Amino acid sequence: MTYREEESMLDIATSELPLRITFAAIEPDPILTLSGKKWSSNYVCDWLMRGPGIYLDRYNYNNIVTPDEELLTSKDVEFLLGREIIGITSTPDMINPTFHISGEVDLTIYAETDIDPWVLSLPDITLVGSMGRDENGNPLPKPQAGVQ
C-alpha cells in the first residue's frame, strides 16, 4: 500500500498531468516507451494510436505508416517528441485507458493478459495496468485491432 491508497489510479495519474514527452521509442516485440522529466512509461501490451493523419497499432497491421517495413520503429513515433499527455479517459483502476496527447492524438492501451502490462512511473509511485475483467471475472473483450 502507498500513502496514496485512498486515491484511484486514475486520480493519481491525472494529478501529474501534463506530462511532456521528451523520449519516444519502439523496441522489438514491439514495446512502446514514452518518457520525460521525472516520468516514464512502457506498453508491453497491445496499444493503438490515432489522430489527424496518424494511425499506429502495435503490430502495424495495416502497414499504413511504414508500408515497406514489417514492424514499426522509433522513427514512426518521433512526432510525439515535445507533445504532452494532457488527459486520460479510463475507469478508476485504469482498465484499458486512453491517454490524450496534445495535437488530438489518442493512445489506447489494452492489457490482454496480466503478464503483458503497461507501466507508468511517476514521482513517488509506479502504476501497473492489468487485464480488465467483467463482474463474473471473465476477461473483457479485446477492442478491434487494425480497424481505423
Coordinates of C-alpha atoms in Angstrom, one line a residue:
M1 CA 0.0 0.0 0.0
T2 CA 1.1 3.5 -0.6
Y3 CA 0.4 6.8 1.2
R4 CA -2.0 7.5 -1.7
E5 CA -4.1 4.4 -1.2
E6 CA -7.3 6.4 -0.9
E7 CA -6.9 7.7 -4.4
S8 CA -7.7 5.8 -7.5
M9 CA -5.0 5.0 -10.1
L10 CA -6.8 7.5 -12.4
D11 CA -6.7 10.2 -9.8
I12 CA -3.0 9.7 -9.2
A13 CA -2.2 9.7 -12.9
T14 CA -4.2 12.8 -13.8
S15 CA -2.8 14.7 -10.8
E16 CA 0.6 14.6 -12.5
L17 CA -0.6 15.9 -15.9
P18 CA 0.5 17.3 -18.2
L19 CA 3.5 15.0 -18.9
R20 CA 5.8 16.3 -21.6
I21 CA 7.2 13.6 -23.9
T22 CA 10.9 14.0 -24.5
F23 CA 11.7 10.4 -25.4
A24 CA 9.6 8.1 -27.7
A25 CA 10.8 4.8 -28.9
I26 CA 9.6 1.4 -30.2
E27 CA 11.7 -1.5 -29.2
P28 CA 11.4 -5.1 -30.5
D29 CA 8.3 -7.0 -29.6
P30 CA 7.2 -4.1 -30.2
I31 CA 7.2 -2.3 -26.9
L32 CA 6.3 1.4 -26.9
T33 CA 8.3 3.6 -24.5
L34 CA 7.5 7.2 -23.7
S35 CA 9.2 9.3 -21.0
G36 CA 10.0 12.8 -19.9
K37 CA 11.4 14.7 -16.9
K38 CA 10.6 12.6 -13.8
W39 CA 8.3 10.2 -15.5
S40 CA 8.4 7.2 -17.9
S41 CA 6.0 4.6 -19.3
N42 CA 6.1 1.5 -21.4
Y43 CA 3.5 -0.6 -23.0
V44 CA 4.3 -4.3 -23.4
C45 CA 0.6 -5.0 -24.1
D46 CA -1.4 -4.0 -27.2
W47 CA -1.7 -0.3 -28.0
L48 CA -3.3 1.8 -30.7
M49 CA -2.5 5.4 -31.5
R50 CA -4.9 7.6 -33.5
G51 CA -5.0 11.2 -34.5
P52 CA -5.2 13.5 -37.5
G53 CA -3.2 11.7 -40.2
I54 CA -2.0 9.2 -37.5
Y55 CA -2.9 5.5 -37.2
L56 CA -0.4 3.2 -35.4
D57 CA -1.1 -0.1 -33.9
R58 CA 1.4 -2.3 -32.1
Y59 CA 1.9 -4.7 -34.9
N60 CA 1.4 -2.3 -37.8
Y61 CA -1.5 -4.5 -39.0
N62 CA -2.5 -2.1 -41.8
N63 CA 1.1 -1.1 -42.9
I64 CA -0.2 2.5 -43.1
V65 CA 2.8 4.3 -41.8
T66 CA 5.6 2.0 -42.9
P67 CA 4.5 0.1 -46.0
D68 CA 7.9 -1.3 -46.6
E69 CA 8.6 -2.4 -43.1
E70 CA 7.1 -5.3 -41.2
L71 CA 7.3 -3.7 -37.8
L72 CA 7.2 -0.2 -36.5
T73 CA 10.4 1.6 -35.5
S74 CA 11.2 4.5 -33.2
K75 CA 11.2 6.8 -36.3
D76 CA 7.5 6.2 -36.5
V77 CA 6.8 7.8 -33.1
E78 CA 9.2 10.7 -33.4
F79 CA 6.2 13.0 -34.0
L80 CA 5.4 12.6 -30.3
L81 CA 8.5 14.5 -29.1
G82 CA 7.6 17.7 -27.4
R83 CA 3.9 16.8 -27.1
E84 CA 2.2 16.3 -23.8
I85 CA -0.1 13.8 -22.3
I86 CA -2.9 16.2 -21.3
G87 CA -5.7 13.9 -20.3
I88 CA -6.8 10.3 -19.5
T89 CA -10.1 8.6 -20.1
S90 CA -10.5 5.4 -18.1
T91 CA -12.1 3.6 -15.2
P92 CA -10.8 4.5 -11.8
D93 CA -8.5 1.4 -11.8
M94 CA -7.3 2.4 -15.4
I95 CA -8.5 -0.7 -17.3
N96 CA -7.9 -0.1 -21.0
P97 CA -7.0 3.6 -20.5
T98 CA -6.8 6.2 -23.3
F99 CA -4.1 8.7 -22.9
H100 CA -4.9 12.0 -24.7
I101 CA -1.8 13.6 -26.2
S102 CA -1.6 17.2 -27.5
G103 CA -2.4 17.6 -31.2
E104 CA -5.5 15.4 -30.9
V105 CA -3.6 12.1 -30.6
D106 CA -5.1 9.3 -28.5
L107 CA -3.1 6.4 -27.3
T108 CA -5.4 3.5 -26.2
I109 CA -3.9 0.7 -24.2
Y110 CA -5.3 -2.9 -23.8
A111 CA -3.7 -5.3 -21.4
E112 CA -4.8 -8.7 -22.8
T113 CA -3.3 -10.7 -20.0
D114 CA -1.9 -10.0 -16.6
I115 CA 1.7 -10.7 -17.8
D116 CA 1.8 -8.1 -20.5
P117 CA 1.0 -4.9 -18.6
W118 CA 1.6 -1.2 -19.2
V119 CA 3.6 0.7 -16.6
L120 CA 3.5 4.4 -15.8
S121 CA 6.3 5.6 -13.4
L122 CA 5.6 8.9 -11.8
P123 CA 7.4 10.7 -9.0
D124 CA 6.9 8.6 -5.8
I125 CA 4.7 5.9 -7.4
T126 CA 4.6 3.4 -10.2
L127 CA 1.2 2.4 -11.7
V128 CA 0.9 -1.0 -13.4
G129 CA -2.1 -1.8 -15.6
S130 CA -3.8 -5.2 -15.6
M131 CA -6.3 -7.1 -17.7
G132 CA -9.9 -5.9 -17.4
R133 CA -12.5 -8.4 -16.1
D134 CA -16.3 -8.3 -16.0
E135 CA -18.3 -8.8 -12.9
N136 CA -18.0 -12.6 -13.3
G137 CA -14.2 -12.5 -13.6
N138 CA -14.1 -13.1 -17.3
P139 CA -11.7 -11.1 -19.4
L140 CA -13.1 -8.1 -21.1
P141 CA -13.4 -8.4 -24.9
K142 CA -10.5 -7.0 -26.8
P143 CA -11.2 -3.9 -28.9
Q144 CA -10.9 -4.4 -32.6
A145 CA -7.2 -4.0 -33.6
G146 CA -6.3 -2.9 -37.0
V147 CA -9.6 -1.1 -37.7
Q148 CA -9.5 2.6 -38.5

